Structure formats: C-alpha cells, structure tokens
Amino acid sequence: MPSKFDALTRQVSALFEWIGVVAMLVMMVITCVDVIGAKVFLWRLLGAIDIVQLAQIVAISFATSMTLIIGRHIQVEFFVNRLPKRAQGVINGGISLLSLAFFLLIIWRLSLAGYTFKVSGEHSATAYIPYYPFAFGIALACIPVCFVLTQEFLKSLRKVVQK
C-alpha cells in the first residue's frame, strides 16, 4: 500500500509532467509557426530558436521524476537481476544513494547558477529571455526526483533487511 509520501510525490510528479507536456506543445507550435512563416510568408519568428531551446529544457527536466516513477529511465539490469535479492538491494540502494547525491548537487549548483544569471542579467541571444527562471525551474524540477530516489533507496534497504 502506497504511503502518503508516495502519493504526494506521484501527484507533484504528475503536475510537473504536465508542465513538461505544455513545454513540448510550445516547442511544436513555435516550430510550426516559424517553418510555415518562413516557407509561406517569407517571415521568420524572432527568437524561435531561443524559445524552443528553453522549452526543451523545461520539457526534459519537469518530466524526469515521472519517468523515474513509471520506470522508463535507462537501466542495465541483465547482471543485477541474476544476483540474490539482498545483493540486488545493496546494489540498487547504492545506485539510488549516489543518484540522490548527484541530484542534490544539481539542485545546489543550479540554484547558484540561477542567482548568478539574475545578478548578471544573462539572457538569450535573440529573444532576450532571462535565463535565471529556467535555472531555478530545473532546480525545482529536481526536488521530486530526489524524493523518488529516496523512496527507491528505502525500498532497496527493505529488500536487504528482509529475510
């Protein structure tokens, strides 16, 4: 039976997934408008490349936690699956712990980068879209990933201690 923490993580991840879906739709619409405008009306959408690049960042980062929850991330399991359950738990727990440390590092560094972008006024080349909201947004999107990895670590730990 899923705990309240599992349910909350899943709800937040589902919300973030929808943000990623909207970003993909933005990429699609901007690309279509730019291509049709260039081919039919000989008119280009100013900043289309900048918008598509930033929307791609949003789409990828906000869908990550749901990707982990439903198990659609890349995993090499052919060796680990042949080991005893306890060994699988130790290996999966270690990987979850290392991944958690990595994503905590990402959150920290992106928060610093976002602050630096805000102070320096860094923006995209043609559309002049500031970068700092995207750095903070990616850092925010990594928080549910940390929750999922914590849950995976706890599941692996249970696998190790169970007989």
mmCIF file of C-alpha atoms in Angstrom:
data_model
loop_
_atom_site.group_PDB
_atom_site.id
_atom_site.type_symbol
_atom_site.label_atom_id
_atom_site.label_comp_id
_atom_site.label_asym_id
_atom_site.label_seq_id
_atom_site.Cartn_x
_atom_site.Cartn_y
_atom_site.Cartn_z
ATOM 1 C CA MET A 1 0.000 0.000 0.000
ATOM 2 C CA PRO A 2 1.488 3.338 -1.025
ATOM 3 C CA SER A 3 2.197 5.816 1.744
ATOM 4 C CA LYS A 4 1.077 9.426 1.816
ATOM 5 C CA PHE A 5 4.614 10.447 0.862
ATOM 6 C CA ASP A 6 4.467 8.168 -2.200
ATOM 7 C CA ALA A 7 1.086 9.607 -3.179
ATOM 8 C CA LEU A 8 2.274 13.199 -2.731
ATOM 9 C CA THR A 9 5.424 12.527 -4.750
ATOM 10 C CA ARG A 10 3.336 10.980 -7.513
ATOM 11 C CA GLN A 11 0.910 13.951 -7.554
ATOM 12 C CA VAL A 12 3.709 16.526 -7.703
ATOM 13 C CA SER A 13 5.465 14.495 -10.396
ATOM 14 C CA ALA A 14 2.248 14.271 -12.414
ATOM 15 C CA LEU A 15 1.817 18.050 -12.169
ATOM 16 C CA PHE A 16 5.413 18.589 -13.247
ATOM 17 C CA GLU A 17 4.914 16.134 -16.100
ATOM 18 C CA TRP A 18 2.079 18.321 -17.382
ATOM 19 C CA ILE A 19 4.391 21.326 -17.284
ATOM 20 C CA GLY A 20 6.765 19.301 -19.441
ATOM 21 C CA VAL A 21 3.936 18.400 -21.824
ATOM 22 C CA VAL A 22 2.971 22.073 -22.168
ATOM 23 C CA ALA A 23 6.611 22.905 -22.912
ATOM 24 C CA MET A 24 6.616 20.259 -25.661
ATOM 25 C CA LEU A 25 3.456 21.768 -27.119
ATOM 26 C CA VAL A 26 5.108 25.204 -27.056
ATOM 27 C CA MET A 27 8.091 23.751 -28.928
ATOM 28 C CA MET A 28 5.789 22.219 -31.513
ATOM 29 C CA VAL A 29 3.711 25.360 -32.041
ATOM 30 C CA ILE A 30 6.734 27.671 -32.240
ATOM 31 C CA THR A 31 8.465 25.366 -34.718
ATOM 32 C CA CYS A 32 5.334 25.105 -36.885
ATOM 33 C CA VAL A 33 4.748 28.863 -36.854
ATOM 34 C CA ASP A 34 8.386 29.535 -37.693
ATOM 35 C CA VAL A 35 8.554 26.996 -40.536
ATOM 36 C CA ILE A 36 5.195 27.945 -42.055
ATOM 37 C CA GLY A 37 6.025 31.639 -41.686
ATOM 38 C CA ALA A 38 9.401 31.163 -43.376
ATOM 39 C CA LYS A 39 8.148 28.969 -46.248
ATOM 40 C CA VAL A 40 4.763 30.536 -46.994
ATOM 41 C CA PHE A 41 5.017 34.176 -45.906
ATOM 42 C CA LEU A 42 8.807 34.673 -46.096
ATOM 43 C CA TRP A 43 8.688 35.758 -42.436
ATOM 44 C CA ARG A 44 10.651 34.306 -39.538
ATOM 45 C CA LEU A 45 9.565 34.241 -35.904
ATOM 46 C CA LEU A 46 12.088 36.281 -33.931
ATOM 47 C CA GLY A 47 13.670 34.222 -31.161
ATOM 48 C CA ALA A 48 12.136 30.912 -32.220
ATOM 49 C CA ILE A 49 15.373 29.019 -31.632
ATOM 50 C CA ASP A 50 15.763 30.542 -28.152
ATOM 51 C CA ILE A 51 12.178 29.683 -27.212
ATOM 52 C CA VAL A 52 12.470 26.114 -28.485
ATOM 53 C CA GLN A 53 15.758 25.565 -26.651
ATOM 54 C CA LEU A 54 14.388 26.846 -23.357
ATOM 55 C CA ALA A 55 11.132 24.911 -23.770
ATOM 56 C CA GLN A 56 13.178 21.772 -24.401
ATOM 57 C CA ILE A 57 14.993 22.302 -21.101
ATOM 58 C CA VAL A 58 11.650 22.642 -19.322
ATOM 59 C CA ALA A 59 10.168 19.582 -21.043
ATOM 60 C CA ILE A 60 13.074 17.330 -20.139
ATOM 61 C CA SER A 61 13.613 18.479 -16.574
ATOM 62 C CA PHE A 62 9.969 18.534 -15.495
ATOM 63 C CA ALA A 63 9.257 15.042 -16.853
ATOM 64 C CA THR A 64 12.208 13.373 -15.116
ATOM 65 C CA SER A 65 10.523 12.453 -11.835
ATOM 66 C CA MET A 66 7.535 10.794 -13.514
ATOM 67 C CA THR A 67 9.936 8.949 -15.798
ATOM 68 C CA LEU A 68 11.625 7.514 -12.719
ATOM 69 C CA ILE A 69 8.322 6.612 -11.082
ATOM 70 C CA ILE A 70 6.998 4.640 -14.041
ATOM 71 C CA GLY A 71 10.387 3.023 -14.677
ATOM 72 C CA ARG A 72 11.007 4.400 -18.168
ATOM 73 C CA HIS A 73 14.576 5.521 -17.495
ATOM 74 C CA ILE A 74 17.600 3.704 -18.865
ATOM 75 C CA GLN A 75 18.782 0.817 -16.718
ATOM 76 C CA VAL A 76 21.201 -2.017 -17.298
ATOM 77 C CA GLU A 77 19.716 -4.928 -15.395
ATOM 78 C CA PHE A 78 20.944 -8.091 -17.075
ATOM 79 C CA PHE A 79 23.686 -8.653 -14.484
ATOM 80 C CA VAL A 80 21.934 -7.409 -11.345
ATOM 81 C CA ASN A 81 18.786 -9.486 -11.974
ATOM 82 C CA ARG A 82 20.821 -12.700 -11.703
ATOM 83 C CA LEU A 83 22.082 -11.865 -8.218
ATOM 84 C CA PRO A 84 20.338 -12.788 -4.942
ATOM 85 C CA LYS A 85 17.667 -10.358 -3.691
ATOM 86 C CA ARG A 86 19.898 -8.958 -0.943
ATOM 87 C CA ALA A 87 22.731 -8.257 -3.372
ATOM 88 C CA GLN A 88 20.234 -6.590 -5.695
ATOM 89 C CA GLY A 89 19.050 -4.455 -2.791
ATOM 90 C CA VAL A 90 22.608 -3.424 -1.892
ATOM 91 C CA ILE A 91 23.478 -2.507 -5.481
ATOM 92 C CA ASN A 92 20.202 -0.700 -6.163
ATOM 93 C CA GLY A 93 20.434 1.108 -2.827
ATOM 94 C CA GLY A 94 23.965 2.253 -3.582
ATOM 95 C CA ILE A 95 22.934 3.476 -7.016
ATOM 96 C CA SER A 96 19.917 5.288 -5.547
ATOM 97 C CA LEU A 97 22.112 6.917 -2.915
ATOM 98 C CA LEU A 98 24.686 8.042 -5.495
ATOM 99 C CA SER A 99 21.916 9.335 -7.756
ATOM 100 C CA LEU A 100 20.365 11.213 -4.838
ATOM 101 C CA ALA A 101 23.705 12.836 -4.052
ATOM 102 C CA PHE A 102 24.104 13.755 -7.718
ATOM 103 C CA PHE A 103 20.660 15.395 -7.920
ATOM 104 C CA LEU A 104 21.212 17.274 -4.664
ATOM 105 C CA LEU A 105 24.422 18.593 -6.202
ATOM 106 C CA ILE A 106 22.479 19.585 -9.329
ATOM 107 C CA ILE A 107 19.908 21.471 -7.226
ATOM 108 C CA TRP A 108 22.634 23.304 -5.338
ATOM 109 C CA ARG A 109 24.627 24.259 -8.435
ATOM 110 C CA LEU A 110 21.550 25.290 -10.442
ATOM 111 C CA SER A 111 20.405 27.487 -7.570
ATOM 112 C CA LEU A 112 23.781 29.198 -7.592
ATOM 113 C CA ALA A 113 23.714 29.491 -11.384
ATOM 114 C CA GLY A 114 20.204 30.957 -11.255
ATOM 115 C CA TYR A 115 21.325 33.560 -8.739
ATOM 116 C CA THR A 116 24.347 34.394 -10.898
ATOM 117 C CA PHE A 117 22.165 34.700 -14.011
ATOM 118 C CA LYS A 118 19.779 37.001 -12.145
ATOM 119 C CA VAL A 119 22.549 39.254 -10.810
ATOM 120 C CA SER A 120 24.414 39.425 -14.126
ATOM 121 C CA GLY A 121 21.250 39.806 -16.222
ATOM 122 C CA GLU A 122 22.165 36.938 -18.554
ATOM 123 C CA HIS A 123 19.574 36.332 -21.262
ATOM 124 C CA SER A 124 19.094 34.538 -24.559
ATOM 125 C CA ALA A 125 20.735 35.944 -27.661
ATOM 126 C CA THR A 126 17.817 36.972 -29.857
ATOM 127 C CA ALA A 127 14.637 36.951 -27.751
ATOM 128 C CA TYR A 128 16.292 38.409 -24.621
ATOM 129 C CA ILE A 129 14.591 35.878 -22.369
ATOM 130 C CA PRO A 130 16.313 35.830 -18.950
ATOM 131 C CA TYR A 131 17.967 32.536 -18.042
ATOM 132 C CA TYR A 132 17.535 32.643 -14.260
ATOM 133 C CA PRO A 133 13.898 31.415 -14.125
ATOM 134 C CA PHE A 134 14.908 28.344 -16.116
ATOM 135 C CA ALA A 135 17.837 27.541 -13.829
ATOM 136 C CA PHE A 136 15.574 27.860 -10.784
ATOM 137 C CA GLY A 137 12.862 25.866 -12.577
ATOM 138 C CA ILE A 138 15.198 22.959 -13.317
ATOM 139 C CA ALA A 139 16.363 23.002 -9.703
ATOM 140 C CA LEU A 140 12.722 22.908 -8.610
ATOM 141 C CA ALA A 141 12.016 20.024 -11.002
ATOM 142 C CA CYS A 142 14.856 18.032 -9.418
ATOM 143 C CA ILE A 143 13.220 18.055 -5.970
ATOM 144 C CA PRO A 144 10.626 15.348 -6.755
ATOM 145 C CA VAL A 145 13.428 13.350 -8.382
ATOM 146 C CA CYS A 146 15.186 13.396 -5.011
ATOM 147 C CA PHE A 147 12.001 12.202 -3.337
ATOM 148 C CA VAL A 148 11.656 9.325 -5.812
ATOM 149 C CA LEU A 149 15.299 8.355 -5.324
ATOM 150 C CA THR A 150 14.829 8.440 -1.554
ATOM 151 C CA GLN A 151 11.859 6.106 -1.908
ATOM 152 C CA GLU A 152 13.912 3.789 -4.138
ATOM 153 C CA PHE A 153 16.696 3.763 -1.569
ATOM 154 C CA LEU A 154 14.259 2.867 1.217
ATOM 155 C CA LYS A 155 12.744 0.069 -0.905
ATOM 156 C CA SER A 156 16.229 -1.306 -1.549
ATOM 157 C CA LEU A 157 17.035 -1.075 2.139
ATOM 158 C CA ARG A 158 13.898 -3.093 2.954
ATOM 159 C CA LYS A 159 14.979 -5.680 0.394
ATOM 160 C CA VAL A 160 18.351 -6.008 2.141
ATOM 161 C CA VAL A 161 16.988 -6.437 5.687
ATOM 162 C CA GLN A 162 14.067 -8.749 4.829
ATOM 163 C CA LYS A 163 14.674 -12.482 5.059
#
